[in-house]
mmCIF file of the C-alpha atoms, coordinates in Angstrom:
data_MODEL
# 
_entry.id   MODEL 
# 
loop_
_atom_site.group_PDB 
_atom_site.id 
_atom_site.type_symbol 
_atom_site.label_atom_id 
_atom_site.label_alt_id 
_atom_site.label_comp_id 
_atom_site.label_asym_id 
_atom_site.label_entity_id 
_atom_site.label_seq_id 
_atom_site.pdbx_PDB_ins_code 
_atom_site.Cartn_x 
_atom_site.Cartn_y 
_atom_site.Cartn_z 
_atom_site.occupancy 
_atom_site.B_iso_or_equiv 
_atom_site.pdbx_formal_charge 
_atom_site.auth_seq_id 
_atom_site.auth_comp_id 
_atom_site.auth_asym_id 
_atom_site.auth_atom_id 
_atom_site.pdbx_PDB_model_num 
ATOM 1   C CA . MET A 1 1   ? 11.757  3.795   -11.882 1.00 0.00 ? 1   MET A CA 1 
ATOM 2   C CA . ILE A 1 2   ? 9.420   4.599   -14.839 1.00 0.00 ? 2   ILE A CA 1 
ATOM 3   C CA . ILE A 1 3   ? 8.283   1.376   -16.740 1.00 0.00 ? 3   ILE A CA 1 
ATOM 4   C CA . THR A 1 4   ? 7.408   1.941   -20.362 1.00 0.00 ? 4   THR A CA 1 
ATOM 5   C CA . CYS A 1 5   ? 5.390   -0.367  -22.705 1.00 0.00 ? 5   CYS A CA 1 
ATOM 6   C CA . PRO A 1 6   ? 7.368   -2.122  -25.174 1.00 0.00 ? 6   PRO A CA 1 
ATOM 7   C CA . ARG A 1 7   ? 4.789   -1.647  -27.866 1.00 0.00 ? 7   ARG A CA 1 
ATOM 8   C CA . CYS A 1 8   ? 3.975   2.117   -27.342 1.00 0.00 ? 8   CYS A CA 1 
ATOM 9   C CA . PHE A 1 9   ? 6.950   3.220   -25.706 1.00 0.00 ? 9   PHE A CA 1 
ATOM 10  C CA . SER A 1 10  ? 4.997   5.365   -23.317 1.00 0.00 ? 10  SER A CA 1 
ATOM 11  C CA . ALA A 1 11  ? 4.462   4.801   -19.564 1.00 0.00 ? 11  ALA A CA 1 
ATOM 12  C CA . ASP A 1 12  ? 1.273   6.785   -19.473 1.00 0.00 ? 12  ASP A CA 1 
ATOM 13  C CA . ASP A 1 13  ? -1.018  3.964   -19.727 1.00 0.00 ? 13  ASP A CA 1 
ATOM 14  C CA . VAL A 1 14  ? 1.062   1.093   -17.802 1.00 0.00 ? 14  VAL A CA 1 
ATOM 15  C CA . LEU A 1 15  ? -1.115  0.123   -14.968 1.00 0.00 ? 15  LEU A CA 1 
ATOM 16  C CA . PRO A 1 16  ? 0.742   -1.024  -11.316 1.00 0.00 ? 16  PRO A CA 1 
ATOM 17  C CA . PRO A 1 17  ? 2.399   -4.505  -12.022 1.00 0.00 ? 17  PRO A CA 1 
ATOM 18  C CA . ARG A 1 18  ? 0.707   -7.740  -10.508 1.00 0.00 ? 18  ARG A CA 1 
ATOM 19  C CA . ARG A 1 19  ? 2.747   -9.684  -8.528  1.00 0.00 ? 19  ARG A CA 1 
ATOM 20  C CA . LEU A 1 20  ? 2.987   -13.416 -9.395  1.00 0.00 ? 20  LEU A CA 1 
ATOM 21  C CA . PRO A 1 21  ? 4.948   -16.073 -7.652  1.00 0.00 ? 21  PRO A CA 1 
ATOM 22  C CA . ASP A 1 22  ? 8.315   -16.678 -8.473  1.00 0.00 ? 22  ASP A CA 1 
ATOM 23  C CA . ARG A 1 23  ? 9.017   -12.736 -8.394  1.00 0.00 ? 23  ARG A CA 1 
ATOM 24  C CA . LEU A 1 24  ? 7.619   -12.251 -11.685 1.00 0.00 ? 24  LEU A CA 1 
ATOM 25  C CA . LEU A 1 25  ? 5.740   -9.035  -12.178 1.00 0.00 ? 25  LEU A CA 1 
ATOM 26  C CA . GLN A 1 26  ? 3.002   -8.797  -14.897 1.00 0.00 ? 26  GLN A CA 1 
ATOM 27  C CA . TYR A 1 27  ? 2.526   -5.457  -16.340 1.00 0.00 ? 27  TYR A CA 1 
ATOM 28  C CA . ARG A 1 28  ? -0.494  -4.174  -18.549 1.00 0.00 ? 28  ARG A CA 1 
ATOM 29  C CA . CYS A 1 29  ? -0.465  -1.067  -20.780 1.00 0.00 ? 29  CYS A CA 1 
ATOM 30  C CA . VAL A 1 30  ? -4.076  0.067   -21.696 1.00 0.00 ? 30  VAL A CA 1 
ATOM 31  C CA . ASN A 1 31  ? -3.212  2.382   -24.369 1.00 0.00 ? 31  ASN A CA 1 
ATOM 32  C CA . GLN A 1 32  ? -6.366  2.756   -26.659 1.00 0.00 ? 32  GLN A CA 1 
ATOM 33  C CA . GLU A 1 33  ? -4.279  3.076   -29.963 1.00 0.00 ? 33  GLU A CA 1 
ATOM 34  C CA . HIS A 1 34  ? -2.802  -0.233  -29.675 1.00 0.00 ? 34  HIS A CA 1 
ATOM 35  C CA . GLY A 1 35  ? -5.269  -1.973  -27.118 1.00 0.00 ? 35  GLY A CA 1 
ATOM 36  C CA . ASP A 1 36  ? -4.315  -3.984  -23.871 1.00 0.00 ? 36  ASP A CA 1 
ATOM 37  C CA . HIS A 1 37  ? -0.841  -5.174  -24.152 1.00 0.00 ? 37  HIS A CA 1 
ATOM 38  C CA . GLU A 1 38  ? 0.611   -7.447  -21.160 1.00 0.00 ? 38  GLU A CA 1 
ATOM 39  C CA . TRP A 1 39  ? 4.104   -8.530  -20.570 1.00 0.00 ? 39  TRP A CA 1 
ATOM 40  C CA . PHE A 1 40  ? 6.086   -10.284 -17.984 1.00 0.00 ? 40  PHE A CA 1 
ATOM 41  C CA . THR A 1 41  ? 9.398   -9.413  -16.061 1.00 0.00 ? 41  THR A CA 1 
ATOM 42  C CA . THR A 1 42  ? 11.077  -10.311 -13.003 1.00 0.00 ? 42  THR A CA 1 
ATOM 43  C CA . HIS A 1 43  ? 11.255  -7.981  -9.929  1.00 0.00 ? 43  HIS A CA 1 
ATOM 44  C CA . GLU A 1 44  ? 15.260  -7.890  -10.440 1.00 0.00 ? 44  GLU A CA 1 
ATOM 45  C CA . ALA A 1 45  ? 14.975  -6.316  -13.753 1.00 0.00 ? 45  ALA A CA 1 
ATOM 46  C CA . VAL A 1 46  ? 12.971  -3.255  -12.974 1.00 0.00 ? 46  VAL A CA 1 
ATOM 47  C CA . GLN A 1 47  ? 14.742  -2.517  -9.653  1.00 0.00 ? 47  GLN A CA 1 
ATOM 48  C CA . LEU A 1 48  ? 17.886  -0.580  -9.442  1.00 0.00 ? 48  LEU A CA 1 
ATOM 49  C CA . PRO A 1 49  ? 20.986  -2.253  -7.486  1.00 0.00 ? 49  PRO A CA 1 
ATOM 50  C CA . GLY A 1 50  ? 20.491  -1.344  -3.763  1.00 0.00 ? 50  GLY A CA 1 
ATOM 51  C CA . GLU A 1 51  ? 17.224  0.698   -4.396  1.00 0.00 ? 51  GLU A CA 1 
ATOM 52  C CA . VAL A 1 52  ? 14.936  0.280   -1.671  1.00 0.00 ? 52  VAL A CA 1 
ATOM 53  C CA . GLN A 1 53  ? 11.441  -1.126  -2.863  1.00 0.00 ? 53  GLN A CA 1 
ATOM 54  C CA . GLU A 1 54  ? 8.710   1.606   -1.763  1.00 0.00 ? 54  GLU A CA 1 
ATOM 55  C CA . GLY A 1 55  ? 5.164   1.015   -1.779  1.00 0.00 ? 55  GLY A CA 1 
ATOM 56  C CA . VAL A 1 56  ? 5.622   -2.621  -1.567  1.00 0.00 ? 56  VAL A CA 1 
ATOM 57  C CA . THR A 1 57  ? 2.091   -2.709  0.357   1.00 0.00 ? 57  THR A CA 1 
ATOM 58  C CA . ASP A 1 58  ? -0.002  -0.367  -2.162  1.00 0.00 ? 58  ASP A CA 1 
ATOM 59  C CA . GLU A 1 59  ? -1.083  -3.540  -4.144  1.00 0.00 ? 59  GLU A CA 1 
ATOM 60  C CA . LEU A 1 60  ? -2.385  -5.040  -0.984  1.00 0.00 ? 60  LEU A CA 1 
ATOM 61  C CA . LEU A 1 61  ? -4.817  -2.073  -0.156  1.00 0.00 ? 61  LEU A CA 1 
ATOM 62  C CA . GLU A 1 62  ? -7.597  -2.914  -2.393  1.00 0.00 ? 62  GLU A CA 1 
ATOM 63  C CA . PRO A 1 63  ? -7.582  -6.553  -2.000  1.00 0.00 ? 63  PRO A CA 1 
ATOM 64  C CA . LEU A 1 64  ? -7.301  -6.455  1.896   1.00 0.00 ? 64  LEU A CA 1 
ATOM 65  C CA . ASN A 1 65  ? -10.218 -3.867  1.952   1.00 0.00 ? 65  ASN A CA 1 
ATOM 66  C CA . ARG A 1 66  ? -12.195 -6.612  0.199   1.00 0.00 ? 66  ARG A CA 1 
ATOM 67  C CA . CYS A 1 67  ? -11.501 -9.104  2.820   1.00 0.00 ? 67  CYS A CA 1 
ATOM 68  C CA . VAL A 1 68  ? -13.428 -7.241  5.611   1.00 0.00 ? 68  VAL A CA 1 
ATOM 69  C CA . ASP A 1 69  ? -16.952 -7.503  5.003   1.00 0.00 ? 69  ASP A CA 1 
ATOM 70  C CA . ALA A 1 70  ? -19.556 -4.953  5.915   1.00 0.00 ? 70  ALA A CA 1 
ATOM 71  C CA . GLY A 1 71  ? -21.684 -6.195  8.872   1.00 0.00 ? 71  GLY A CA 1 
ATOM 72  C CA . ASP A 1 72  ? -18.915 -8.294  10.087  1.00 0.00 ? 72  ASP A CA 1 
ATOM 73  C CA . PRO A 1 73  ? -18.027 -8.210  13.650  1.00 0.00 ? 73  PRO A CA 1 
ATOM 74  C CA . PHE A 1 74  ? -14.468 -7.217  14.632  1.00 0.00 ? 74  PHE A CA 1 
ATOM 75  C CA . VAL A 1 75  ? -12.973 -10.255 12.775  1.00 0.00 ? 75  VAL A CA 1 
ATOM 76  C CA . GLU A 1 76  ? -9.442  -11.720 14.091  1.00 0.00 ? 76  GLU A CA 1 
ATOM 77  C CA . TYR A 1 77  ? -6.437  -10.999 11.981  1.00 0.00 ? 77  TYR A CA 1 
ATOM 78  C CA . GLY A 1 78  ? -6.097  -14.457 10.802  1.00 0.00 ? 78  GLY A CA 1 
ATOM 79  C CA . ILE A 1 79  ? -9.554  -14.467 9.128   1.00 0.00 ? 79  ILE A CA 1 
ATOM 80  C CA . VAL A 1 80  ? -8.784  -11.332 6.943   1.00 0.00 ? 80  VAL A CA 1 
ATOM 81  C CA . GLU A 1 81  ? -5.424  -13.405 6.061   1.00 0.00 ? 81  GLU A CA 1 
ATOM 82  C CA . HIS A 1 82  ? -7.594  -16.309 4.954   1.00 0.00 ? 82  HIS A CA 1 
ATOM 83  C CA . ARG A 1 83  ? -9.896  -14.447 2.983   1.00 0.00 ? 83  ARG A CA 1 
ATOM 84  C CA . LEU A 1 84  ? -6.704  -13.001 1.216   1.00 0.00 ? 84  LEU A CA 1 
ATOM 85  C CA . ARG A 1 85  ? -5.445  -16.119 0.532   1.00 0.00 ? 85  ARG A CA 1 
ATOM 86  C CA . ARG A 1 86  ? -8.548  -17.602 -0.838  1.00 0.00 ? 86  ARG A CA 1 
ATOM 87  C CA . GLN A 1 87  ? -9.535  -14.728 -2.888  1.00 0.00 ? 87  GLN A CA 1 
ATOM 88  C CA . PHE A 1 88  ? -6.149  -13.207 -4.292  1.00 0.00 ? 88  PHE A CA 1 
ATOM 89  C CA . PRO A 1 89  ? -4.205  -16.697 -4.110  1.00 0.00 ? 89  PRO A CA 1 
ATOM 90  C CA . ASP A 1 90  ? -1.208  -15.208 -6.601  1.00 0.00 ? 90  ASP A CA 1 
ATOM 91  C CA . LEU A 1 91  ? -0.846  -12.240 -4.544  1.00 0.00 ? 91  LEU A CA 1 
ATOM 92  C CA . PHE A 1 92  ? -0.891  -13.807 -1.331  1.00 0.00 ? 92  PHE A CA 1 
ATOM 93  C CA . ALA A 1 93  ? 1.884   -16.309 -2.769  1.00 0.00 ? 93  ALA A CA 1 
ATOM 94  C CA . ALA A 1 94  ? 4.111   -13.742 -3.946  1.00 0.00 ? 94  ALA A CA 1 
ATOM 95  C CA . HIS A 1 95  ? 4.485   -11.821 -0.887  1.00 0.00 ? 95  HIS A CA 1 
ATOM 96  C CA . VAL A 1 96  ? 4.822   -15.313 1.428   1.00 0.00 ? 96  VAL A CA 1 
ATOM 97  C CA . ALA A 1 97  ? 7.713   -16.175 -1.317  1.00 0.00 ? 97  ALA A CA 1 
ATOM 98  C CA . ASP A 1 98  ? 9.247   -12.575 -0.824  1.00 0.00 ? 98  ASP A CA 1 
ATOM 99  C CA . GLN A 1 99  ? 8.831   -12.241 3.030   1.00 0.00 ? 99  GLN A CA 1 
ATOM 100 C CA . GLY A 1 100 ? 8.212   -15.742 4.421   1.00 0.00 ? 100 GLY A CA 1 
ATOM 101 C CA . HIS A 1 101 ? 5.328   -16.626 6.883   1.00 0.00 ? 101 HIS A CA 1 
ATOM 102 C CA . SER A 1 102 ? 4.990   -18.214 10.309  1.00 0.00 ? 102 SER A CA 1 
ATOM 103 C CA . MET A 1 103 ? 3.258   -21.260 9.107   1.00 0.00 ? 103 MET A CA 1 
ATOM 104 C CA . PHE A 1 104 ? 6.740   -22.353 8.033   1.00 0.00 ? 104 PHE A CA 1 
ATOM 105 C CA . GLY A 1 105 ? 8.648   -21.808 11.523  1.00 0.00 ? 105 GLY A CA 1 
ATOM 106 C CA . SER A 1 106 ? 9.238   -18.838 13.829  1.00 0.00 ? 106 SER A CA 1 
ATOM 107 C CA . ARG A 1 107 ? 10.650  -16.123 11.807  1.00 0.00 ? 107 ARG A CA 1 
ATOM 108 C CA . ALA A 1 108 ? 10.716  -12.264 12.471  1.00 0.00 ? 108 ALA A CA 1 
ATOM 109 C CA . TYR A 1 109 ? 9.288   -9.728  9.782   1.00 0.00 ? 109 TYR A CA 1 
ATOM 110 C CA . THR A 1 110 ? 7.227   -12.125 7.553   1.00 0.00 ? 110 THR A CA 1 
ATOM 111 C CA . ALA A 1 111 ? 4.545   -11.208 5.380   1.00 0.00 ? 111 ALA A CA 1 
ATOM 112 C CA . SER A 1 112 ? 2.012   -11.407 8.038   1.00 0.00 ? 112 SER A CA 1 
ATOM 113 C CA . SER A 1 113 ? 3.710   -9.204  10.324  1.00 0.00 ? 113 SER A CA 1 
ATOM 114 C CA . VAL A 1 114 ? 5.097   -6.785  8.005   1.00 0.00 ? 114 VAL A CA 1 
ATOM 115 C CA . ARG A 1 115 ? 3.330   -6.147  4.754   1.00 0.00 ? 115 ARG A CA 1 
ATOM 116 C CA . PHE A 1 116 ? -0.129  -7.340  5.462   1.00 0.00 ? 116 PHE A CA 1 
ATOM 117 C CA . GLY A 1 117 ? -0.093  -5.614  8.859   1.00 0.00 ? 117 GLY A CA 1 
ATOM 118 C CA . VAL A 1 118 ? 1.154   -2.464  7.439   1.00 0.00 ? 118 VAL A CA 1 
ATOM 119 C CA . ALA A 1 119 ? -1.472  -2.201  4.580   1.00 0.00 ? 119 ALA A CA 1 
ATOM 120 C CA . LEU A 1 120 ? -4.175  -2.829  7.179   1.00 0.00 ? 120 LEU A CA 1 
ATOM 121 C CA . GLY A 1 121 ? -2.948  -0.044  9.023   1.00 0.00 ? 121 GLY A CA 1 
ATOM 122 C CA . ARG A 1 122 ? -2.731  2.189   6.379   1.00 0.00 ? 122 ARG A CA 1 
ATOM 123 C CA . LEU A 1 123 ? -6.446  1.371   5.597   1.00 0.00 ? 123 LEU A CA 1 
ATOM 124 C CA . GLU A 1 124 ? -7.283  2.039   9.146   1.00 0.00 ? 124 GLU A CA 1 
ATOM 125 C CA . ARG A 1 125 ? -5.506  5.511   8.852   1.00 0.00 ? 125 ARG A CA 1 
ATOM 126 C CA . MET A 1 126 ? -7.805  6.197   5.245   1.00 0.00 ? 126 MET A CA 1 
ATOM 127 C CA . GLY A 1 127 ? -10.865 5.661   7.486   1.00 0.00 ? 127 GLY A CA 1 
ATOM 128 C CA . GLU A 1 128 ? -11.807 2.305   5.534   1.00 0.00 ? 128 GLU A CA 1 
ATOM 129 C CA . LEU A 1 129 ? -11.242 -0.014  8.581   1.00 0.00 ? 129 LEU A CA 1 
ATOM 130 C CA . VAL A 1 130 ? -11.050 -0.032  12.319  1.00 0.00 ? 130 VAL A CA 1 
ATOM 131 C CA . SER A 1 131 ? -9.297  -2.362  14.575  1.00 0.00 ? 131 SER A CA 1 
ATOM 132 C CA . GLU A 1 132 ? -8.505  -3.201  18.240  1.00 0.00 ? 132 GLU A CA 1 
ATOM 133 C CA . TYR A 1 133 ? -6.758  -5.969  20.335  1.00 0.00 ? 133 TYR A CA 1 
ATOM 134 C CA . GLY A 1 134 ? -7.973  -8.890  21.129  1.00 0.00 ? 134 GLY A CA 1 
ATOM 135 C CA . PRO A 1 135 ? -6.830  -12.584 22.187  1.00 0.00 ? 135 PRO A CA 1 
ATOM 136 C CA . ALA A 1 136 ? -4.818  -14.588 19.644  1.00 0.00 ? 136 ALA A CA 1 
ATOM 137 C CA . THR A 1 137 ? -6.380  -17.963 18.718  1.00 0.00 ? 137 THR A CA 1 
ATOM 138 C CA . GLY A 1 138 ? -5.443  -21.257 16.826  1.00 0.00 ? 138 GLY A CA 1 
ATOM 139 C CA . ALA A 1 139 ? -2.464  -21.211 15.071  1.00 0.00 ? 139 ALA A CA 1 
ATOM 140 C CA . TRP A 1 140 ? -1.770  -17.440 15.775  1.00 0.00 ? 140 TRP A CA 1 
ATOM 141 C CA . ARG A 1 141 ? -1.900  -17.623 19.830  1.00 0.00 ? 141 ARG A CA 1 
ATOM 142 C CA . TYR A 1 142 ? 1.703   -17.532 19.690  1.00 0.00 ? 142 TYR A CA 1 
ATOM 143 C CA . ASN A 1 143 ? 1.313   -13.826 19.605  1.00 0.00 ? 143 ASN A CA 1 
ATOM 144 C CA . GLY A 1 144 ? -0.676  -13.646 22.587  1.00 0.00 ? 144 GLY A CA 1 
ATOM 145 C CA . GLN A 1 145 ? -3.026  -10.684 21.321  1.00 0.00 ? 145 GLN A CA 1 
ATOM 146 C CA . VAL A 1 146 ? -3.640  -9.931  17.739  1.00 0.00 ? 146 VAL A CA 1 
ATOM 147 C CA . THR A 1 147 ? -5.505  -7.195  15.956  1.00 0.00 ? 147 THR A CA 1 
ATOM 148 C CA . TYR A 1 148 ? -9.437  -7.810  14.953  1.00 0.00 ? 148 TYR A CA 1 
ATOM 149 C CA . TRP A 1 149 ? -10.611 -5.640  12.145  1.00 0.00 ? 149 TRP A CA 1 
ATOM 150 C CA . ALA A 1 150 ? -14.106 -4.562  11.137  1.00 0.00 ? 150 ALA A CA 1 
ATOM 151 C CA . ARG A 1 151 ? -15.494 -1.851  8.513   1.00 0.00 ? 151 ARG A CA 1 
ATOM 152 C CA . ALA A 1 152 ? -17.211 0.061   11.546  1.00 0.00 ? 152 ALA A CA 1 
ATOM 153 C CA . THR A 1 153 ? -17.057 -0.412  15.255  1.00 0.00 ? 153 THR A CA 1 
ATOM 154 C CA . PRO A 1 154 ? -19.919 -3.260  16.021  1.00 0.00 ? 154 PRO A CA 1 
ATOM 155 C CA . SER A 1 155 ? -22.608 -1.362  18.368  1.00 0.00 ? 155 SER A CA 1 
ATOM 156 C CA . ASP A 1 156 ? -22.127 -4.415  20.711  1.00 0.00 ? 156 ASP A CA 1 
ATOM 157 C CA . ARG A 1 157 ? -18.363 -4.797  19.848  1.00 0.00 ? 157 ARG A CA 1 
ATOM 158 C CA . SER A 1 158 ? -18.713 -8.450  19.074  1.00 0.00 ? 158 SER A CA 1 
ATOM 159 C CA . ARG A 1 159 ? -15.850 -10.243 17.940  1.00 0.00 ? 159 ARG A CA 1 
ATOM 160 C CA . ARG A 1 160 ? -15.301 -13.509 15.731  1.00 0.00 ? 160 ARG A CA 1 
ATOM 161 C CA . SER A 1 161 ? -12.032 -15.642 16.403  1.00 0.00 ? 161 SER A CA 1 
ATOM 162 C CA . TRP A 1 162 ? -9.856  -17.624 14.143  1.00 0.00 ? 162 TRP A CA 1 
ATOM 163 C CA . ALA A 1 163 ? -10.772 -20.447 16.215  1.00 0.00 ? 163 ALA A CA 1 
ATOM 164 C CA . GLU A 1 164 ? -14.466 -19.820 15.777  1.00 0.00 ? 164 GLU A CA 1 
ATOM 165 C CA . TYR A 1 165 ? -14.042 -18.853 11.973  1.00 0.00 ? 165 TYR A CA 1 
ATOM 166 C CA . CYS A 1 166 ? -12.058 -22.531 11.714  1.00 0.00 ? 166 CYS A CA 1 
ATOM 167 C CA . ALA A 1 167 ? -14.873 -24.463 13.479  1.00 0.00 ? 167 ALA A CA 1 
ATOM 168 C CA . GLU A 1 168 ? -17.648 -22.964 11.130  1.00 0.00 ? 168 GLU A CA 1 
ATOM 169 C CA . LEU A 1 169 ? -15.484 -23.687 8.125   1.00 0.00 ? 169 LEU A CA 1 
ATOM 170 C CA . GLY A 1 170 ? -14.855 -27.325 9.623   1.00 0.00 ? 170 GLY A CA 1 
ATOM 171 C CA . ARG A 1 171 ? -11.403 -27.097 9.416   1.00 0.00 ? 171 ARG A CA 1 
ATOM 172 C CA . SER A 1 172 ? -8.369  -26.883 11.965  1.00 0.00 ? 172 SER A CA 1 
ATOM 173 C CA . SER A 1 173 ? -7.372  -23.642 13.771  1.00 0.00 ? 173 SER A CA 1 
ATOM 174 C CA . GLU A 1 174 ? -3.782  -24.768 13.695  1.00 0.00 ? 174 GLU A CA 1 
ATOM 175 C CA . TRP A 1 175 ? -1.573  -24.616 10.649  1.00 0.00 ? 175 TRP A CA 1 
ATOM 176 C CA . THR A 1 176 ? -2.130  -27.525 8.253   1.00 0.00 ? 176 THR A CA 1 
ATOM 177 C CA . ASP A 1 177 ? -0.228  -29.463 5.063   1.00 0.00 ? 177 ASP A CA 1 
ATOM 178 C CA . ASP A 1 178 ? -2.972  -27.886 2.966   1.00 0.00 ? 178 ASP A CA 1 
ATOM 179 C CA . ASP A 1 179 ? -2.392  -24.137 4.257   1.00 0.00 ? 179 ASP A CA 1 
ATOM 180 C CA . ARG A 1 180 ? 1.369   -24.649 3.115   1.00 0.00 ? 180 ARG A CA 1 
ATOM 181 C CA . LEU A 1 181 ? 0.572   -26.365 -0.202  1.00 0.00 ? 181 LEU A CA 1 
ATOM 182 C CA . GLY A 1 182 ? 1.429   -24.317 -3.181  1.00 0.00 ? 182 GLY A CA 1 
ATOM 183 C CA . LEU A 1 183 ? 3.393   -21.693 -0.832  1.00 0.00 ? 183 LEU A CA 1 
ATOM 184 C CA . ARG A 1 184 ? 7.419   -21.335 -0.631  1.00 0.00 ? 184 ARG A CA 1 
ATOM 185 C CA . THR A 1 185 ? 9.425   -19.357 1.643   1.00 0.00 ? 185 THR A CA 1 
ATOM 186 C CA . PRO A 1 186 ? 12.630  -16.939 0.630   1.00 0.00 ? 186 PRO A CA 1 
# 
């Protein structure tokens, strides 16, 4: 579906939407003739009935890419997701509200397992990141093993686990009430 600006009635300068909690979408037109113009709408208002939403992970590529630092060893998936939540809280909350999260109980196809994981896989196929499987720790240990991510394969193949990262931060490696704070599930 093509979205047009309500001010200039053109789609040429409309940027991809920013997803906000409560299924809101924030659009911005950067047309130089009228200056920046922002408006809000709902996901349902811009989606045709029965339409499959394509490209749902597009908006996650750049933010997730910024959650793996140059010089990091392979970092456990939970670290990447924690950084996403800290650096892009509205985006994280919107995806959890749409798809759920394992911190609210066992459930298939959560934001973590589907959307965030798919976007990370796309970044790997684009040559931005590399991954390998390793042991799942802390709140993620129910998986048995998870992916570890880096910009480039560390020469010593070193890893930092979620449990180690949490110890460095002085927080529990299990889900806490603070982790659930401000989030809701579908």
